[in-house]
Coordinates of C-alpha atoms and ligand atoms in Angstrom, one line a residue:
M271 CA 0.0 0.0 0.0
P272 CA 1.6 3.3 -1.0
A273 CA 1.8 6.3 1.4
N274 CA -1.6 7.7 2.4
S275 CA -0.4 11.2 3.3
M276 CA 2.4 13.6 2.7
E277 CA 3.0 13.8 6.4
E278 CA 4.0 10.1 6.5
L279 CA 6.5 10.7 3.7
V280 CA 7.9 13.9 5.2
S281 CA 8.4 12.1 8.6
L282 CA 10.2 9.1 7.0
C283 CA 12.4 11.3 4.9
K284 CA 13.6 13.3 7.9
R285 CA 13.9 10.2 10.2
R286 CA 16.0 8.1 7.7
G287 CA 18.0 10.9 6.1
F288 CA 16.5 11.3 2.7
I289 CA 15.5 15.0 2.8
F290 CA 16.1 17.9 5.2
Q291 CA 14.9 21.5 5.2
G292 CA 17.5 23.8 3.7
S293 CA 19.5 26.1 6.1
E294 CA 17.6 24.3 8.9
I295 CA 20.0 25.3 11.7
Y296 CA 19.1 29.0 11.0
G297 CA 15.4 28.4 11.0
G298 CA 15.1 27.1 7.5
L299 CA 14.7 28.7 4.1
Q300 CA 11.3 28.2 2.5
G301 CA 11.3 26.4 -0.8
F302 CA 14.8 25.0 -0.4
Y303 CA 15.6 21.4 0.6
D304 CA 18.8 19.4 1.1
Y305 CA 19.1 15.7 0.1
G306 CA 20.7 13.6 2.8
P307 CA 22.8 10.4 2.6
L308 CA 19.9 8.3 1.2
G309 CA 18.2 11.1 -0.7
V310 CA 21.3 11.8 -2.8
E311 CA 21.6 8.1 -3.7
L312 CA 17.9 7.8 -4.7
K313 CA 18.1 11.0 -6.7
N314 CA 21.3 9.8 -8.5
N315 CA 19.6 6.5 -9.3
I316 CA 16.5 8.2 -10.7
K317 CA 18.7 10.5 -12.9
A318 CA 20.9 7.6 -14.0
A319 CA 17.8 5.6 -15.0
W320 CA 16.5 8.6 -17.0
W321 CA 19.9 9.1 -18.7
R322 CA 20.2 5.4 -19.5
A323 CA 16.8 5.2 -21.2
N324 CA 16.9 8.6 -23.0
V325 CA 20.6 8.8 -24.0
Y326 CA 22.4 5.5 -23.9
E327 CA 19.5 3.3 -25.1
R328 CA 18.7 5.5 -28.1
D329 CA 20.8 6.3 -31.2
D330 CA 19.3 9.7 -31.8
M331 CA 20.3 11.5 -28.6
E332 CA 23.2 13.5 -27.3
G333 CA 23.9 14.8 -23.7
L334 CA 24.7 18.3 -22.4
D335 CA 25.6 20.0 -19.2
S336 CA 25.2 23.8 -19.7
S337 CA 25.8 26.6 -17.1
I338 CA 23.1 27.7 -14.7
I339 CA 23.7 31.4 -14.9
M340 CA 22.8 32.8 -18.3
H341 CA 23.2 36.0 -20.3
R342 CA 20.2 38.1 -19.7
M343 CA 19.6 38.2 -23.5
V344 CA 18.9 34.5 -23.4
L345 CA 16.0 35.0 -21.1
R346 CA 14.9 38.1 -22.9
H347 CA 14.7 36.4 -26.2
S348 CA 13.3 33.2 -24.8
G349 CA 10.3 35.2 -23.7
H350 CA 10.8 34.6 -20.0
E351 CA 11.5 38.3 -19.1
A352 CA 8.1 39.2 -20.4
T353 CA 6.0 36.2 -19.5
F354 CA 7.5 34.0 -16.9
S355 CA 5.3 35.3 -14.1
D356 CA 2.5 34.3 -11.8
P357 CA -0.3 36.6 -10.6
M358 CA 0.1 37.5 -7.0
V359 CA -2.0 39.4 -4.5
D360 CA -1.0 41.0 -1.2
N361 CA -3.0 41.1 2.0
K362 CA -2.7 44.8 3.1
K363 CA -3.5 43.9 6.7
N364 CA -0.3 41.8 7.2
N365 CA 1.7 42.3 4.0
K366 CA 1.6 38.5 3.2
R367 CA 1.8 37.7 -0.5
Y368 CA 0.0 34.8 -2.2
R369 CA -0.2 33.3 -5.6
L370 CA -3.7 34.2 -6.7
D371 CA -4.8 30.7 -7.9
H372 CA -3.4 29.0 -4.8
L373 CA -5.1 31.5 -2.6
V374 CA -8.5 30.9 -4.1
K375 CA -8.1 27.1 -4.5
D376 CA -7.4 26.8 -0.8
Q377 CA -10.7 28.4 0.3
K378 CA -13.8 26.6 1.4
A379 CA -16.1 25.5 -1.5
D380 CA -18.8 28.2 -0.7
V381 CA -16.1 30.9 -0.8
I382 CA -14.9 29.7 -4.2
E383 CA -18.5 29.7 -5.4
K384 CA -18.8 33.4 -4.3
V385 CA -15.6 34.3 -6.0
A386 CA -16.7 32.6 -9.2
A387 CA -20.1 34.2 -9.2
G388 CA -18.6 37.6 -8.4
I389 CA -16.3 37.5 -11.4
G390 CA -19.0 36.1 -13.7
E391 CA -17.7 32.5 -14.1
D392 CA -18.7 29.0 -13.1
A393 CA -16.8 27.6 -10.1
S394 CA -16.5 24.2 -11.9
N395 CA -14.2 25.8 -14.4
F396 CA -11.5 26.9 -12.0
P397 CA -8.9 28.1 -14.7
A398 CA -11.6 30.3 -16.2
V399 CA -12.2 31.9 -12.8
V400 CA -8.5 32.6 -12.3
A401 CA -8.2 34.0 -15.9
A402 CA -11.2 36.3 -15.3
L403 CA -9.7 37.6 -12.0
I404 CA -6.4 38.4 -13.8
K405 CA -8.3 40.1 -16.6
Q406 CA -10.2 42.5 -14.3
P407 CA -7.7 43.3 -11.5
A408 CA -9.7 46.1 -9.9
K409 CA -12.9 44.0 -9.7
A410 CA -10.9 41.0 -8.6
S411 CA -9.7 42.9 -5.5
E412 CA -13.3 43.7 -4.6
V413 CA -14.6 40.2 -5.3
L414 CA -11.9 38.5 -3.1
K415 CA -12.9 40.8 -0.2
A416 CA -16.6 40.5 -0.7
A417 CA -16.5 36.7 -1.0
G418 CA -14.6 36.5 2.3
V419 CA -11.3 35.1 1.0
R420 CA -9.2 34.2 4.1
D421 CA -5.5 34.6 4.7
A422 CA -4.0 31.2 5.6
F423 CA -1.5 32.9 7.9
S424 CA -3.9 35.0 10.0
G425 CA -7.1 32.9 9.4
E426 CA -8.9 36.2 8.8
V427 CA -10.6 37.7 5.7
G428 CA -7.9 39.7 3.9
D429 CA -7.8 43.2 2.5
W430 CA -6.7 42.0 -0.9
T431 CA -4.8 44.1 -3.5
E432 CA -5.3 43.8 -7.2
P433 CA -3.6 40.8 -8.8
K434 CA -0.2 41.8 -10.3
P435 CA 2.3 39.7 -12.3
F436 CA 5.4 38.7 -10.4
N437 CA 8.4 37.5 -12.5
M438 CA 9.8 34.3 -11.0
M439 CA 13.3 34.5 -12.3
F440 CA 16.2 35.0 -9.9
K441 CA 18.6 37.7 -11.0
T442 CA 22.2 37.9 -9.9
T443 CA 25.1 40.3 -10.4
I444 CA 28.1 39.2 -12.4
G445 CA 31.6 40.4 -11.8
P446 CA 32.9 43.0 -9.3
V447 CA 30.7 46.0 -10.5
A448 CA 27.0 45.8 -9.6
D449 CA 25.5 48.2 -12.1
E450 CA 22.4 48.2 -14.3
E451 CA 24.1 46.2 -17.1
S452 CA 26.1 43.5 -15.2
Y453 CA 23.4 41.0 -14.3
G454 CA 22.4 37.6 -15.4
Y455 CA 19.6 35.1 -14.6
L456 CA 19.7 31.8 -12.9
R457 CA 18.0 29.7 -15.5
P458 CA 14.3 29.0 -14.8
E459 CA 14.4 25.8 -17.0
T460 CA 17.4 23.8 -18.3
A461 CA 15.9 24.0 -21.8
Q462 CA 17.4 27.3 -22.7
G463 CA 21.0 26.0 -22.4
I464 CA 20.1 23.3 -25.0
F465 CA 18.7 25.9 -27.5
T466 CA 21.7 28.2 -27.1
N467 CA 24.1 25.2 -27.7
F468 CA 22.1 23.8 -30.6
K469 CA 24.6 25.0 -33.2
N470 CA 27.6 23.8 -31.1
V471 CA 26.1 20.3 -30.8
V472 CA 25.2 20.1 -34.5
D473 CA 28.7 21.3 -35.6
S474 CA 30.6 19.0 -33.2
T475 CA 28.6 15.8 -33.8
S476 CA 27.4 16.2 -37.4
R477 CA 23.9 15.2 -36.3
R478 CA 21.0 15.4 -38.9
L479 CA 17.3 15.6 -38.2
P480 CA 15.7 14.1 -36.3
F481 CA 17.8 14.0 -33.1
G482 CA 17.6 15.2 -29.5
I483 CA 19.7 16.7 -26.7
A484 CA 19.2 15.7 -23.1
Q485 CA 20.2 17.6 -20.0
I486 CA 19.7 17.1 -16.2
G487 CA 20.3 20.1 -14.0
K488 CA 19.2 22.7 -11.5
A489 CA 16.7 25.4 -12.3
F490 CA 15.5 28.2 -10.1
R491 CA 12.1 29.8 -9.7
N492 CA 11.1 32.4 -7.1
E493 CA 7.8 30.7 -6.4
I494 CA 5.4 33.0 -4.6
T495 CA 4.1 30.1 -2.5
P496 CA 6.5 27.2 -2.4
R497 CA 4.7 24.3 -0.6
N498 CA 3.9 20.7 -0.3
F499 CA 7.4 19.6 0.7
I500 CA 9.6 19.1 -2.4
F501 CA 6.6 19.3 -4.8
R502 CA 6.9 23.1 -5.3
V503 CA 10.4 24.4 -4.5
R504 CA 12.5 27.4 -5.5
E505 CA 15.6 25.4 -6.4
L506 CA 14.5 22.4 -8.4
E507 CA 16.2 19.9 -10.7
Q508 CA 14.9 19.0 -14.2
M509 CA 15.5 16.2 -16.6
E510 CA 14.8 17.7 -20.1
I511 CA 14.9 16.6 -23.7
E512 CA 14.7 18.9 -26.6
F513 CA 14.0 16.7 -29.6
F514 CA 14.5 18.5 -33.0
C515 CA 12.5 17.3 -35.9
V516 CA 11.4 18.3 -39.4
P517 CA 8.4 20.6 -39.3
G518 CA 5.3 18.6 -40.1
T519 CA 6.6 15.5 -38.3
D520 CA 6.2 17.1 -34.9
E521 CA 2.8 15.7 -34.1
D522 CA 4.0 12.1 -34.6
W523 CA 7.1 12.7 -32.5
H524 CA 4.9 14.3 -29.8
Q525 CA 2.9 11.0 -29.6
H526 CA 6.2 9.0 -29.7
W527 CA 7.5 10.8 -26.7
L528 CA 4.3 10.6 -24.8
D529 CA 4.3 6.8 -25.2
K530 CA 8.0 6.6 -24.3
R531 CA 7.7 8.7 -21.2
L532 CA 4.7 6.8 -19.8
A533 CA 6.6 3.5 -20.3
W534 CA 9.6 5.0 -18.4
W535 CA 7.5 6.1 -15.4
E536 CA 6.0 2.6 -15.3
A537 CA 9.6 1.1 -15.2
Q538 CA 10.3 3.2 -12.2
G539 CA 7.4 1.7 -10.3
I540 CA 4.8 4.4 -11.0
P541 CA 1.7 2.4 -12.2
R542 CA 0.1 3.7 -15.4
S543 CA -3.3 3.8 -13.6
K544 CA -1.9 6.5 -11.3
I545 CA -1.0 9.0 -14.1
E546 CA -3.7 11.0 -16.0
I547 CA -2.8 12.7 -19.2
L548 CA -4.0 16.3 -19.4
D549 CA -4.2 17.8 -22.9
V550 CA -3.6 21.3 -21.7
P551 CA -6.3 23.7 -22.9
P552 CA -5.1 26.4 -25.3
E553 CA -5.7 29.2 -22.8
D554 CA -3.4 27.6 -20.3
L555 CA -0.5 26.8 -22.7
A556 CA 2.9 28.3 -22.0
H557 CA 4.0 31.1 -24.3
Y558 CA 6.1 28.8 -26.4
S559 CA 3.7 25.9 -26.7
K560 CA 1.7 24.7 -29.7
R561 CA 0.3 21.8 -27.6
T562 CA 1.3 20.2 -24.3
Y563 CA 0.4 17.0 -22.5
D564 CA 0.9 17.2 -18.8
L565 CA 1.3 13.9 -16.9
M566 CA -0.6 14.2 -13.7
Y567 CA 0.5 11.8 -11.0
D568 CA -1.9 11.0 -8.1
Y569 CA 0.3 12.3 -5.2
P570 CA -0.8 11.4 -1.6
T571 CA -2.7 14.3 0.0
L572 CA -2.3 16.5 -3.1
G573 CA -4.2 14.4 -5.7
H574 CA -3.4 14.6 -9.4
E575 CA -0.6 17.1 -10.0
E576 CA 1.9 17.6 -12.8
I577 CA 5.0 15.4 -12.7
E578 CA 6.1 16.0 -16.3
G579 CA 5.1 18.2 -19.2
I580 CA 5.5 17.1 -22.8
A581 CA 5.3 20.1 -25.0
N582 CA 5.4 20.8 -28.7
R583 CA 7.4 24.0 -28.7
S584 CA 7.2 24.3 -32.5
D585 CA 10.0 26.5 -33.9
Y586 CA 9.5 29.1 -31.2
D587 CA 12.8 28.8 -29.3
L588 CA 15.3 28.4 -32.1
G589 CA 13.3 31.0 -34.0
S590 CA 13.5 33.4 -31.1
H591 CA 17.2 33.0 -30.6
T592 CA 18.4 33.0 -34.2
K593 CA 19.7 35.9 -36.3
S594 CA 18.1 36.6 -39.7
Q595 CA 14.6 35.6 -38.5
S596 CA 12.9 37.2 -41.5
E597 CA 14.6 34.9 -43.9
L598 CA 13.6 31.6 -42.2
N599 CA 9.9 31.2 -42.7
L600 CA 9.2 30.8 -39.0
V601 CA 5.8 29.4 -38.0
A602 CA 5.8 30.7 -34.4
T603 CA 5.3 34.3 -33.6
V604 CA 8.6 35.5 -32.2
S605 CA 9.9 38.9 -31.1
E606 CA 12.6 40.6 -33.2
N607 CA 16.1 39.6 -32.3
N608 CA 19.0 41.9 -33.2
D609 CA 21.3 40.5 -30.5
S610 CA 22.0 36.9 -31.6
I611 CA 25.2 36.2 -33.7
A612 CA 24.2 32.7 -34.7
R613 CA 21.9 31.3 -37.4
L614 CA 20.1 28.4 -35.8
T615 CA 19.2 26.2 -38.8
I616 CA 20.1 22.7 -40.0
P617 CA 19.8 21.2 -43.4
H618 CA 16.4 19.7 -44.2
P619 CA 17.1 15.9 -44.7
D620 CA 15.3 15.8 -48.0
T621 CA 16.0 19.1 -49.7
N622 CA 19.3 20.1 -47.9
K623 CA 17.8 23.6 -47.6
P624 CA 18.4 25.3 -44.1
V625 CA 15.4 24.8 -41.8
V626 CA 14.5 25.8 -38.3
P627 CA 13.4 22.5 -36.7
F628 CA 10.4 22.0 -34.6
V629 CA 11.0 20.8 -31.0
I630 CA 9.3 18.3 -28.8
E631 CA 10.1 18.7 -25.1
P632 CA 9.6 16.0 -22.5
S633 CA 10.4 17.9 -19.2
A634 CA 10.3 16.1 -15.9
G635 CA 11.1 17.3 -12.4
V636 CA 13.6 15.2 -10.5
D637 CA 12.2 16.3 -7.1
R638 CA 8.7 15.4 -8.1
A639 CA 9.9 12.1 -9.6
L640 CA 11.6 11.3 -6.2
L641 CA 8.4 12.2 -4.3
A642 CA 6.3 9.9 -6.6
V643 CA 8.9 7.0 -6.4
L644 CA 9.0 7.3 -2.6
S645 CA 5.2 7.4 -2.3
E646 CA 4.8 4.3 -4.5
A647 CA 7.5 2.4 -2.7
F648 CA 6.1 3.2 0.8
T649 CA 4.4 0.1 2.2
K650 CA 3.0 -0.6 5.6
E651 CA 2.6 -4.3 6.3
T652 CA 1.3 -6.5 9.2
L653 CA 3.6 -9.5 9.5
E654 CA 2.5 -13.0 10.5
N655 CA 3.6 -12.4 14.1
G656 CA 1.3 -9.3 14.2
N657 CA 4.1 -6.8 14.1
E658 CA 3.8 -3.9 11.7
R659 CA 6.7 -2.9 9.4
I660 CA 7.3 0.0 7.1
V661 CA 9.2 -1.1 4.0
L662 CA 10.2 0.9 0.9
K663 CA 9.7 -1.4 -2.0
F664 CA 11.8 0.4 -4.5
K665 CA 12.6 -1.1 -7.8
P666 CA 16.1 -2.5 -7.2
H667 CA 17.8 -0.2 -9.6
L668 CA 16.5 2.8 -7.6
A669 CA 17.2 1.5 -4.1
P670 CA 19.7 3.9 -2.3
I671 CA 21.5 0.9 -0.8
K672 CA 21.7 -2.2 -2.8
V673 CA 23.1 -4.6 -0.2
A674 CA 23.8 -4.3 3.5
V675 CA 26.5 -6.7 4.7
I676 CA 26.0 -7.4 8.4
P677 CA 28.5 -9.2 10.7
L678 CA 26.5 -11.1 13.4
A679 CA 29.1 -10.2 16.0
R680 CA 30.8 -6.9 15.5
N681 CA 33.7 -7.6 17.8
R682 CA 34.7 -11.1 16.5
E683 CA 37.5 -10.5 14.0
E684 CA 37.0 -13.8 12.2
I685 CA 33.5 -12.6 11.3
T686 CA 34.2 -9.0 10.6
T687 CA 37.1 -9.8 8.3
V688 CA 34.9 -12.0 6.2
A689 CA 32.1 -9.4 6.2
K690 CA 34.4 -6.6 5.1
A691 CA 35.9 -8.7 2.3
I692 CA 32.3 -9.5 1.0
K693 CA 31.4 -5.8 1.2
T694 CA 34.5 -4.9 -0.9
E695 CA 33.8 -7.6 -3.5
L696 CA 30.1 -6.6 -3.9
Q697 CA 31.0 -2.9 -4.0
G698 CA 33.3 -3.7 -6.9
L699 CA 30.4 -5.0 -9.0
G700 CA 29.5 -1.3 -9.7
L701 CA 25.8 -1.9 -8.9
G702 CA 25.5 1.1 -6.5
R703 CA 26.1 1.5 -2.8
V704 CA 26.9 -1.6 -0.6
L705 CA 26.9 -0.8 3.1
Y706 CA 29.0 -2.5 5.8
E707 CA 26.4 -2.4 8.6
D708 CA 27.6 -3.1 12.1
S709 CA 25.3 -0.8 14.2
G710 CA 22.7 -2.3 16.5
N711 CA 21.6 -5.9 16.6
I712 CA 20.5 -8.0 13.6
G713 CA 16.7 -7.3 14.2
K714 CA 17.2 -3.6 14.3
A715 CA 19.5 -3.7 11.2
Y716 CA 16.8 -5.6 9.2
R717 CA 14.1 -3.1 10.3
R718 CA 16.3 -0.1 9.4
H719 CA 17.1 -1.6 6.0
D720 CA 13.4 -2.4 5.3
E721 CA 12.6 1.3 6.0
V722 CA 15.2 2.5 3.6
G723 CA 14.4 0.0 0.9
T724 CA 17.6 -2.1 0.8
P725 CA 16.7 -5.2 -1.4
Y726 CA 19.1 -7.6 0.2
C727 CA 20.8 -8.0 3.6
V728 CA 23.8 -10.4 3.7
T729 CA 24.6 -11.8 7.2
V730 CA 27.9 -13.3 8.1
D731 CA 27.5 -15.6 11.2
F732 CA 29.2 -18.3 13.1
D733 CA 28.1 -20.9 10.6
T734 CA 30.0 -18.9 7.9
I735 CA 33.3 -19.4 9.7
G736 CA 32.5 -22.9 10.9
Q737 CA 32.3 -22.0 14.5
N738 CA 28.7 -22.8 15.3
E739 CA 29.1 -25.8 17.6
S740 CA 25.5 -27.0 17.1
G741 CA 25.5 -25.9 13.5
D742 CA 25.8 -27.7 10.2
A743 CA 29.4 -28.0 9.0
A744 CA 28.1 -27.8 5.4
L745 CA 27.2 -24.1 6.1
K746 CA 30.9 -23.1 6.4
G747 CA 31.7 -20.6 3.6
T748 CA 28.0 -19.6 3.2
V749 CA 26.1 -16.5 4.3
T750 CA 22.4 -15.8 4.9
V751 CA 20.7 -13.5 2.3
R752 CA 17.4 -11.9 3.4
D753 CA 15.0 -10.7 0.8
R754 CA 13.4 -7.3 1.7
D755 CA 10.0 -8.0 0.1
T756 CA 9.4 -11.7 0.8
L757 CA 11.5 -11.9 4.0
A758 CA 12.8 -15.2 2.8
Q759 CA 16.2 -16.2 4.0
E760 CA 18.5 -18.3 1.8
R761 CA 22.0 -19.7 2.4
V762 CA 24.3 -18.7 -0.5
K763 CA 28.0 -19.8 -0.9
I764 CA 30.3 -16.8 -0.6
S765 CA 32.0 -18.0 -3.8
E766 CA 28.7 -17.6 -5.7
L767 CA 27.4 -14.5 -3.9
A768 CA 28.6 -11.9 -6.4
G769 CA 26.9 -13.7 -9.3
W770 CA 23.8 -14.3 -7.3
I771 CA 23.5 -10.6 -6.3
R772 CA 24.3 -9.4 -9.8
E773 CA 21.5 -11.6 -11.3
K774 CA 19.0 -10.4 -8.7
L775 CA 19.7 -6.7 -9.1
R776 CA 19.8 -6.8 -12.9
Ligands
GAP102 N1 11.1 23.5 -20.0 C1 9.8 23.4 -19.7 C2 9.4 23.5 -18.3 O1 10.2 24.0 -17.5 P1 7.5 23.3 -16.6 O2 6.1 22.6 -16.8 O3 7.5 24.7 -16.1 O4 8.1 23.2 -18.1 C3 8.7 21.1 -16.1 O5 8.4 22.4 -15.7 C4 8.7 20.2 -14.9 O6 9.6 20.7 -13.9 C5 7.3 20.0 -14.2 O7 6.5 19.0 -14.8 C6 7.7 19.7 -12.8 O8 8.0 18.3 -12.7 C7 9.0 20.4 -12.6 N2 8.8 21.7 -11.9 C8 8.4 22.8 -12.3 N3 8.3 23.8 -11.4 C9 8.7 23.2 -10.2 C10 8.8 23.6 -8.9 N4 8.6 24.8 -8.5 N5 9.2 22.7 -7.9 C11 9.5 21.4 -8.3 N6 9.4 20.9 -9.6 C12 9.0 21.8 -10.5

């Protein structure tokens, strides 16, 4: 049974060292989280699984790692300076600021009804209610007050300002002089680094259409209301693909990537039945999108929320960043660019004439992926003896620790020497982290490893070294291997253990 609530996950994450609040010892920083010893392993395993499937297992992909701080012209011509904003409202009574849609969504149903009626929309069409509030800011302020919209902080009805756009990009100064000109942006999506390197990748790899570029990296958004643990954060990580194709083939590629991405989520332990596909309505599309499918995973407590967006970005981005725009028959409406020094075209595979390709973009959040994987793995079970256990049933390739090697007696050198040698041998297989576990008794070690999702515990005992007087001499040179999910224990010869584990973790 997956986790029922976000609280259960938050508590487990803190207790077992997956995730901590950022800057915690100074009271914490909202919207920032640190990944602990197990969190970093889980995150690395998710990213490795994504890279394997989307780069190594395909013949039409390249990888990239571009810089986080970008020239302000990149974010101007990408459209982010003008449009990457959320509507916010302030409560004049206590100067608290909220994202308009979040504020209204969190109200009681009767209040939402009153807001909808006040702005002339039906409450069942929530996006239309928000759009109408943004369109009529002066009326929106009155409607929010009259409907009795409460401030979550004070619990009282707020004195609400008109909704205003708030740009979510983080700016930073570059170099020793902090003047009007010397600033850059922390990228709000990894995608822009791919577009600005399009020509470099084509020139250095001789790629022809269709092909894609993949990148995993940090992105930064000054969210007005970061919330729900790592679901909405200000420093996030993305796994993005920009797949470049011949205009006219884009809709087929869009379907191709939708199918591929759904299959990938399933291989990570996210059942297909827990993901809804939202064909984003035209009025909600991002400024660059011709069409977008949002994959909505059923998170505990939150319900269906976006885990990945798969957008058809048409020729908008390369068209926005290229020079000589007027000569290139662009389909998307782009702003004039007199700053770029590069022509972002590629020969059409049939005619050899230069063309600005269309782009399909599967874009997944690492933090949201981790939350979903954790939530699916989380299992509470009642054992035959009536005891309850929490176990994280990760797919083995995602488990933060693959094997724990446990010496039954931690101060008997004959046992610890064998256990340490086994740890070294298994670590050498390159399957991920193998832990030498000599804290606490065996029962506690098993419980701990159930709770962090270690698929196998290998125990070295007195039988292993032939010193169990009432034991079976045939067990000398063998260890006990305990299976996390079935709890079955099997004796395996040390000489065959590496092959056994490799086979099981394949
Ligand atoms: N390049 C396209 C793009 O960035 P997006 O829908 O804004 O599109 C893509 O973001 C993915 O990044 C989302 O599906 C989500 O998984 C993740 N994401 C976006 N904002 C986030 C935030 N504030 N916190 C955590 N993850 C976020």
